[in-house]
Short mmCIF file of C-alpha atoms in Angstrom, two decimals:
data_model
loop_
_atom_site.label_atom_id
_atom_site.label_comp_id
_atom_site.label_asym_id
_atom_site.label_seq_id
_atom_site.Cartn_x
_atom_site.Cartn_y
_atom_site.Cartn_z
CA MET A 1 192.18 147.11 151.81
CA ALA A 2 193.81 143.94 152.90
CA ASN A 3 190.01 142.14 151.48
CA GLU A 4 190.45 144.48 148.13
CA ASP A 5 194.26 143.39 147.61
CA SER A 6 193.08 139.86 148.06
CA ARG A 7 189.87 140.35 146.09
CA HIS A 8 192.53 141.69 143.01
CA ASP A 9 194.71 138.67 143.00
CA ALA A 10 191.95 136.75 142.38
CA THR A 11 190.94 138.49 139.39
CA LEU A 12 194.65 138.30 138.60
CA CYS A 13 194.50 134.44 139.54
CA VAL A 14 192.10 134.01 136.60
CA HIS A 15 193.07 136.79 134.06
CA PRO A 16 196.34 136.18 133.22
CA PRO A 17 198.41 139.30 131.39
CA ALA A 18 198.98 138.64 127.21
CA ALA A 19 202.26 138.35 126.69
CA SER A 20 203.85 139.50 123.83
CA MET A 21 204.11 137.60 120.63
CA GLU A 22 207.24 139.82 119.18
CA GLY A 23 210.07 138.24 118.02
CA TYR A 24 208.28 134.92 118.51
CA ALA A 25 208.53 132.58 115.38
CA SER A 26 207.91 128.29 116.20
CA LEU A 27 207.86 125.21 113.55
CA ALA A 28 205.40 124.08 115.79
CA VAL A 29 201.80 124.21 115.57
CA PRO A 30 200.17 125.66 119.08
CA THR A 31 197.81 123.19 121.20
CA TYR A 32 194.20 125.54 121.60
CA ARG A 33 192.66 123.61 124.39
CA ALA A 34 189.35 125.23 125.15
CA SER A 35 185.98 124.19 126.63
CA THR A 36 184.03 127.87 126.38
CA ILE A 37 185.01 130.10 122.91
CA VAL A 38 183.71 133.46 123.96
CA TYR A 39 182.15 136.10 122.52
CA PRO A 40 182.88 140.16 122.27
CA ASP A 41 179.05 140.94 123.18
CA GLY A 42 175.60 138.96 123.75
CA GLU A 43 174.02 139.65 120.23
CA ALA A 44 178.02 137.75 119.21
CA PHE A 45 176.72 134.57 121.38
CA LEU A 46 172.89 134.82 120.33
CA ARG A 47 173.96 134.25 116.28
CA ARG A 48 177.62 131.96 116.83
CA ALA A 49 175.11 129.21 114.79
CA ARG A 50 175.18 131.92 112.34
CA ARG A 51 179.36 131.25 112.02
CA GLY A 52 179.09 128.02 110.33
CA ALA A 53 180.98 125.23 110.09
CA ASP A 54 184.01 126.83 109.54
CA GLY A 55 183.43 129.44 112.84
CA TYR A 56 184.41 129.23 116.24
CA THR A 57 181.24 128.50 118.04
CA TYR A 58 181.87 125.84 121.32
CA GLY A 59 185.77 123.67 122.13
CA LEU A 60 184.03 120.20 121.23
CA HIS A 61 183.33 120.97 117.73
CA GLY A 62 187.36 122.32 117.36
CA THR A 63 190.57 124.62 117.76
CA PRO A 64 192.57 126.21 114.95
CA THR A 65 194.53 123.31 116.36
CA THR A 66 191.83 120.50 114.80
CA ARG A 67 191.18 123.06 112.30
CA THR A 68 194.70 122.14 111.37
CA LEU A 69 194.79 118.66 111.18
CA GLU A 70 191.58 119.32 109.16
CA GLU A 71 192.89 121.52 106.20
CA GLN A 72 196.33 119.88 106.14
CA LEU A 73 194.00 116.03 105.47
CA THR A 74 191.77 117.76 102.89
CA ARG A 75 193.70 119.28 101.41
CA LEU A 76 196.25 116.08 101.42
CA HIS A 77 192.90 115.05 99.54
CA GLY A 78 192.08 117.30 97.84
CA GLY A 79 188.47 116.87 99.41
CA ALA A 80 186.11 119.97 100.41
CA ARG A 81 186.06 119.70 104.67
CA THR A 82 188.13 117.23 106.68
CA LEU A 83 185.82 116.03 110.08
CA ILE A 84 188.32 114.61 113.07
CA VAL A 85 186.98 111.84 115.53
CA PRO A 86 187.84 109.55 117.96
CA SER A 87 189.41 106.19 115.98
CA GLY A 88 189.14 105.14 112.47
CA GLN A 89 186.26 102.70 113.52
CA ALA A 90 184.38 105.52 114.37
CA ALA A 91 184.57 107.72 111.34
CA ILE A 92 183.18 104.73 109.48
CA SER A 93 180.47 104.50 111.58
CA LEU A 94 180.11 108.21 112.31
CA VAL A 95 179.35 108.06 108.00
CA MET A 96 177.22 105.29 108.44
CA LEU A 97 174.76 106.92 110.74
CA ALA A 98 174.33 110.22 109.49
CA LEU A 99 173.59 108.64 105.44
CA LEU A 100 171.59 105.64 106.28
CA LYS A 101 167.78 105.64 107.26
CA PRO A 102 165.62 102.88 107.66
CA GLY A 103 164.70 101.07 104.96
CA GLU A 104 167.59 101.76 103.36
CA HIS A 105 170.39 99.72 101.53
CA VAL A 106 174.32 99.93 102.17
CA LEU A 107 177.03 97.63 100.72
CA ILE A 108 179.85 96.72 102.67
CA PRO A 109 182.90 93.50 100.64
CA ASP A 110 183.89 90.59 103.14
CA ASN A 111 187.30 92.14 102.99
CA ALA A 112 186.32 94.91 105.12
CA TYR A 113 187.60 95.15 108.20
CA PRO A 114 185.08 92.87 110.89
CA PRO A 115 184.26 96.22 113.15
CA VAL A 116 182.45 97.17 110.25
CA ARG A 117 180.36 93.91 109.95
CA SER A 118 179.34 93.64 113.02
CA PHE A 119 178.37 97.46 113.29
CA CYS A 120 176.06 96.50 109.59
CA ALA A 121 174.89 93.72 111.24
CA ASP A 122 174.59 94.47 114.98
CA TYR A 123 173.46 97.61 114.87
CA LEU A 124 172.01 98.90 111.54
CA GLU A 125 170.19 95.73 110.69
CA PRO A 126 168.45 96.00 113.91
CA ARG A 127 167.43 99.59 113.60
CA GLY A 128 165.84 98.84 110.07
CA VAL A 129 168.95 99.50 107.86
CA ALA A 130 169.93 96.95 105.91
CA HIS A 131 173.45 95.62 103.78
CA THR A 132 174.75 93.07 101.83
CA VAL A 133 178.19 92.26 102.04
CA TYR A 134 180.05 91.53 98.67
CA ASP A 135 182.17 89.64 96.93
CA PRO A 136 184.96 92.89 96.85
CA MET A 137 186.83 91.63 93.28
CA ILE A 138 183.04 91.81 91.93
CA GLY A 139 183.76 95.15 90.11
CA ALA A 140 181.71 96.60 88.05
CA GLY A 141 179.05 93.69 88.70
CA ILE A 142 178.19 95.53 91.63
CA ASP A 143 176.12 96.96 89.85
CA GLY A 144 173.83 93.79 90.01
CA LEU A 145 174.04 94.07 93.29
CA ILE A 146 172.13 97.75 93.89
CA GLU A 147 168.68 98.04 95.22
CA ALA A 148 166.50 101.14 94.84
CA ARG A 149 167.14 101.25 98.24
CA THR A 150 170.31 101.65 98.28
CA ARG A 151 172.79 103.79 99.99
CA LEU A 152 175.90 103.82 100.39
CA LEU A 153 178.73 101.47 98.65
CA TRP A 154 181.46 100.64 101.23
CA ILE A 155 185.07 100.30 99.96
CA GLU A 156 188.22 98.76 101.38
CA ALA A 157 191.27 98.83 99.29
CA PRO A 158 192.96 96.86 100.24
CA GLY A 159 191.29 94.53 101.82
CA SER A 160 192.10 94.29 105.58
CA GLY A 161 194.16 91.43 105.96
CA SER A 162 193.14 90.02 103.32
CA MET A 163 194.87 92.60 100.59
CA GLU A 164 192.63 92.59 97.90
CA VAL A 165 192.71 95.32 95.51
CA PRO A 166 189.32 96.02 94.41
CA ASP A 167 189.08 98.08 91.30
CA VAL A 168 187.48 101.34 92.95
CA PRO A 169 187.18 103.29 89.44
CA ALA A 170 184.53 100.49 88.68
CA LEU A 171 182.91 100.18 92.09
CA ILE A 172 182.36 104.35 91.85
CA ALA A 173 181.70 104.43 88.32
CA ALA A 174 178.40 101.57 88.67
CA ALA A 175 177.46 103.29 91.67
CA ARG A 176 177.50 106.97 90.53
CA ALA A 177 175.06 105.63 87.72
CA ARG A 178 173.22 104.33 90.05
CA GLY A 179 172.98 107.75 92.51
CA VAL A 180 174.83 105.91 95.14
CA LEU A 181 177.26 107.41 97.30
CA THR A 182 180.70 105.81 97.76
CA GLY A 183 183.05 105.85 100.89
CA CYS A 184 186.28 103.78 101.47
CA ASP A 185 188.58 102.98 103.93
CA ASN A 186 192.14 104.29 102.89
CA THR A 187 193.72 103.63 106.20
CA TRP A 188 196.08 101.53 104.81
CA ALA A 189 197.58 103.43 101.56
CA THR A 190 196.87 107.34 103.29
CA ALA A 191 196.37 109.71 100.73
CA LEU A 192 200.21 109.81 99.71
CA LEU A 193 199.75 106.50 98.19
CA PHE A 194 196.14 106.46 97.08
CA LYS A 195 193.46 109.19 96.56
CA PRO A 196 189.89 107.59 96.46
CA LEU A 197 188.34 111.09 95.73
CA ALA A 198 190.35 111.75 92.52
CA HIS A 199 188.53 108.69 91.27
CA GLY A 200 185.33 109.53 92.18
CA ALA A 201 184.24 108.41 95.69
CA ASP A 202 182.67 110.70 97.96
CA ILE A 203 184.08 109.73 101.26
CA VAL A 204 187.79 108.44 102.19
CA CYS A 205 188.13 107.86 106.01
CA GLU A 206 191.11 107.02 108.11
CA ALA A 207 192.65 105.32 110.99
CA LEU A 208 194.58 108.81 111.89
CA THR A 209 196.11 105.99 114.46
CA LYS A 210 197.98 104.15 112.29
CA TYR A 211 201.10 106.08 109.75
CA VAL A 212 199.29 109.94 110.21
CA GLY A 213 200.41 109.23 114.40
CA GLY A 214 203.26 106.70 113.65
CA HIS A 215 204.27 106.28 117.04
CA SER A 216 201.37 104.04 118.51
CA ASP A 217 200.28 106.51 120.96
CA LEU A 218 197.24 108.03 119.56
CA LEU A 219 193.34 106.85 118.49
CA LEU A 220 191.85 108.87 115.74
CA GLY A 221 189.85 109.19 112.74
CA SER A 222 189.41 111.35 109.68
CA ILE A 223 186.50 111.80 107.32
CA THR A 224 186.79 113.71 104.11
CA VAL A 225 184.63 114.40 101.72
CA ALA A 226 184.09 116.09 98.32
CA ASP A 227 181.07 117.97 98.74
CA ILE A 228 180.68 120.45 100.76
CA ALA A 229 176.90 119.75 101.69
CA LEU A 230 177.69 116.19 102.52
CA HIS A 231 180.23 118.10 105.28
CA ARG A 232 176.90 120.13 106.53
CA GLU A 233 175.44 116.55 106.91
CA LEU A 234 177.88 114.25 108.57
CA ARG A 235 178.91 117.71 111.16
CA ALA A 236 175.66 117.82 112.21
CA THR A 237 175.44 114.14 113.26
CA LEU A 238 178.21 114.70 115.54
CA GLY A 239 176.93 117.71 116.78
CA VAL A 240 173.82 115.90 118.21
CA LEU A 241 176.15 112.54 119.55
CA GLY A 242 178.47 115.07 121.72
CA ILE A 243 181.84 113.43 119.82
CA GLY A 244 184.57 115.35 119.42
CA VAL A 245 188.27 114.91 119.77
CA SER A 246 191.83 116.15 121.88
CA PRO A 247 194.12 118.77 120.79
CA GLU A 248 196.58 117.11 122.15
CA ASP A 249 195.99 114.45 120.18
CA CYS A 250 195.44 116.60 116.79
CA ALA A 251 198.59 117.84 118.38
CA LEU A 252 200.14 114.49 118.57
CA ALA A 253 198.76 113.56 115.04
CA LEU A 254 200.18 117.24 113.52
CA ARG A 255 203.71 116.09 114.36
CA GLY A 256 203.12 112.25 113.10
CA ILE A 257 202.66 113.90 109.40
CA GLN A 258 205.50 115.52 109.26
CA THR A 259 207.48 112.49 109.34
CA MET A 260 205.13 109.77 107.29
CA ALA A 261 206.23 110.68 104.06
CA VAL A 262 209.51 109.47 104.63
CA ARG A 263 208.28 106.59 107.31
CA LEU A 264 205.68 105.34 104.76
CA ALA A 265 208.74 105.06 102.26
CA HIS A 266 211.08 103.45 103.64
CA VAL A 267 208.30 100.53 105.17
CA GLY A 268 207.18 100.22 102.31
CA ARG A 269 210.10 99.37 100.61
CA VAL A 270 211.04 97.26 103.25
CA ALA A 271 207.52 95.16 103.03
CA GLU A 272 207.93 94.59 99.23
CA ASP A 273 211.27 93.23 99.44
CA PHE A 274 210.28 91.03 102.50
CA ALA A 275 207.31 89.82 100.19
CA ARG A 276 209.08 89.41 97.24
CA ARG A 277 212.15 86.78 99.57
CA LEU A 278 208.99 85.31 101.21
CA VAL A 279 207.52 83.08 97.80
CA ASP A 280 207.96 79.84 97.86
CA ARG A 281 209.79 79.55 101.17
CA PRO A 282 209.27 76.65 103.22
CA GLY A 283 206.34 77.32 105.56
CA VAL A 284 204.75 80.09 103.94
CA ALA A 285 201.38 78.94 101.30
CA ALA A 286 200.93 81.60 99.99
CA VAL A 287 202.28 86.01 100.31
CA LEU A 288 199.39 88.12 100.04
CA HIS A 289 201.47 91.24 98.52
CA PRO A 290 199.67 93.69 96.09
CA ALA A 291 202.68 94.34 94.28
CA LEU A 292 203.08 90.55 93.28
CA PRO A 293 202.51 89.93 89.89
CA ASP A 294 199.38 86.68 90.62
CA HIS A 295 198.03 89.01 93.83
CA PRO A 296 194.00 89.57 93.26
CA GLY A 297 193.88 92.98 92.53
CA GLN A 298 197.20 93.48 91.18
CA ALA A 299 196.42 94.98 87.62
CA ALA A 300 193.76 97.73 89.55
CA TYR A 301 197.47 97.91 92.23
CA SER A 302 199.38 99.28 89.70
CA ARG A 303 197.48 101.26 87.90
CA ASP A 304 195.73 103.40 90.58
CA PHE A 305 198.64 103.70 93.81
CA LYS A 306 202.04 104.95 94.15
CA GLY A 307 203.26 102.11 95.67
CA GLY A 308 202.69 99.84 99.30
CA SER A 309 202.64 100.55 102.92
CA GLY A 310 204.11 98.40 105.15
CA VAL A 311 201.61 96.02 105.90
CA PHE A 312 200.92 92.56 104.35
CA SER A 313 199.92 89.37 105.28
CA LEU A 314 201.77 85.26 105.83
CA VAL A 315 199.53 82.60 104.82
CA LEU A 316 201.78 79.65 106.78
CA GLU A 317 201.00 76.28 105.44
CA ALA A 318 198.01 74.04 107.33
CA GLY A 319 199.74 72.23 110.43
CA CYS A 320 201.36 74.76 111.96
CA GLU A 321 198.50 75.45 114.57
CA ALA A 322 200.21 73.74 117.22
CA ARG A 323 203.43 75.99 117.05
CA LEU A 324 202.22 78.51 116.17
CA GLY A 325 201.73 80.64 119.52
CA GLU A 326 205.55 79.11 121.23
CA GLY A 327 206.88 80.43 117.89
CA LEU A 328 205.22 83.46 118.09
CA GLY A 329 206.52 84.08 121.55
CA ALA A 330 210.02 83.36 121.14
CA LEU A 331 210.06 86.87 118.45
CA LYS A 332 212.64 89.22 119.66
CA VAL A 333 212.09 92.41 117.56
CA PHE A 334 208.63 92.02 115.80
CA ALA A 335 206.04 92.39 118.59
CA ILE A 336 202.67 91.20 118.87
CA GLY A 337 199.81 93.33 118.10
CA ALA A 338 196.74 94.76 117.28
CA SER A 339 197.07 97.94 114.74
CA TRP A 340 200.07 98.49 112.66
CA GLY A 341 201.89 102.36 111.65
CA GLY A 342 204.00 102.93 114.44
CA THR A 343 207.62 102.68 114.46
CA HIS A 344 207.24 99.01 115.66
CA SER A 345 207.12 95.95 113.35
CA LEU A 346 204.22 93.76 114.31
CA MET A 347 202.66 90.19 114.03
CA ALA A 348 199.07 89.78 114.27
CA PRO A 349 197.34 86.49 113.92
CA GLN A 350 194.41 86.60 111.91
CA GLU A 351 190.88 83.72 111.34
CA ILE A 352 189.45 85.25 107.57
CA ALA A 353 187.86 81.99 106.17
CA ALA A 354 185.33 82.54 109.59
CA ILE A 355 184.07 85.67 108.14
CA ARG A 356 183.46 85.13 105.11
CA SER A 357 180.28 85.33 103.81
CA ALA A 358 180.12 86.37 99.79
CA THR A 359 183.84 84.32 98.90
CA ALA A 360 185.24 81.40 100.31
CA TRP A 361 188.42 81.87 101.55
CA PRO A 362 190.86 80.31 99.34
CA HIS A 363 193.33 79.07 101.82
CA ALA A 364 193.94 76.80 104.61
CA GLY A 365 196.77 77.80 106.97
CA PRO A 366 196.69 79.93 109.64
CA LEU A 367 197.07 83.61 108.22
CA LEU A 368 199.68 86.42 109.70
CA ARG A 369 199.11 90.09 109.26
CA LEU A 370 203.04 92.09 109.41
CA SER A 371 203.47 95.76 109.78
CA ILE A 372 207.11 96.70 109.11
CA GLY A 373 207.99 99.32 111.50
CA LEU A 374 211.58 100.64 111.79
CA GLU A 375 213.90 98.41 112.94
CA ASP A 376 217.11 97.66 111.42
CA PRO A 377 215.78 95.54 108.41
CA ALA A 378 218.57 92.89 108.75
CA GLU A 379 217.36 92.12 112.39
CA LEU A 380 213.15 92.23 111.09
CA TRP A 381 213.85 89.24 108.84
CA ASP A 382 216.15 87.13 111.00
CA ASP A 383 213.62 86.99 113.21
CA LEU A 384 211.19 86.46 110.93
CA ALA A 385 212.70 83.69 109.09
CA ALA A 386 213.42 82.22 112.51
CA LEU A 387 210.21 82.26 113.17
CA LEU A 388 209.10 80.67 109.80
CA GLU A 389 212.12 77.58 110.93
CA ARG A 390 210.22 77.07 114.26
CA LEU A 391 207.04 76.77 112.36
CA SER A 392 208.45 74.13 110.41
CA ALA A 393 210.53 71.95 112.60
CA GLY A 394 208.79 68.87 113.32
#
């Protein structure tokens, strides 16, 4: 009898009772974890592939938590479907892996996120996929670079660090006329400030690590497509690579996205204010912010974007390089670090001239990328002003 009770207890440990859901209503999206997805019978299991891209077959391919985030992003972008991947770079790499075959060709802008350039040169090229780096401000002139083997035109708006704003509709129109797919890295603006799919893009990728997550504590990326056939193609590649994401990370993204509109409005307002105040300030050679009247692509920005986010760059006067490390080390409010889009304000020195290949970088001094966070704007300004004074001294 004792052995029978023991066996019963062991089963109870594995099979919990169902809690009543009556009267329970929460504003939070539940975090559903799973590896195994169970089926009502053997026939349903054998036919699991018929559940399609939106069905549940295995935890690696998504749970209701994942699907909620995917659908929220799909609606924000006005797309057909969204895939969630482990990072923004993973999103771009997956697009290229899925769509580009040996003998084909991709166009990437000279202001692309540097790992995109590395992925094309160091991974795709040795495997027979060619790439050409183009001037991001080429607009409709991109037609002259499209070859018979070109399969994909990649766009970044605005450029990483350098902040140029390309004429996205002109690039897309030229590519579409030649039967070339277009994809856009939209991390800086998010779907709240710019919607590439509405301008004819086929694919939009974002690093949800940044503004969607919003708190510098998760790594995620997204791929939103305008066409369901593209979704199937990308999802198939994702599946054979065995790539999935944590439901806990998706839950953090779902929580972060709820405040994204408020955060973006605040940091965008502060960033633009700082950018305008920094023009002609001693020690600053150039301010790179799309809202400024002489900024490359400002007309396209004013036409296509609803506003700016919290990221912009400063080109410092040449000659301050020897004092830059010590000056950054004395910051009191800004932190020094990669990424951006969180609650903490960041600075990151960057080198752009050395990696440009299609265009010449026009500035001589070092570049600082700023990400405005949620600290008191007056304290941020004092910290920034003190840095500039330290760099200008001597």
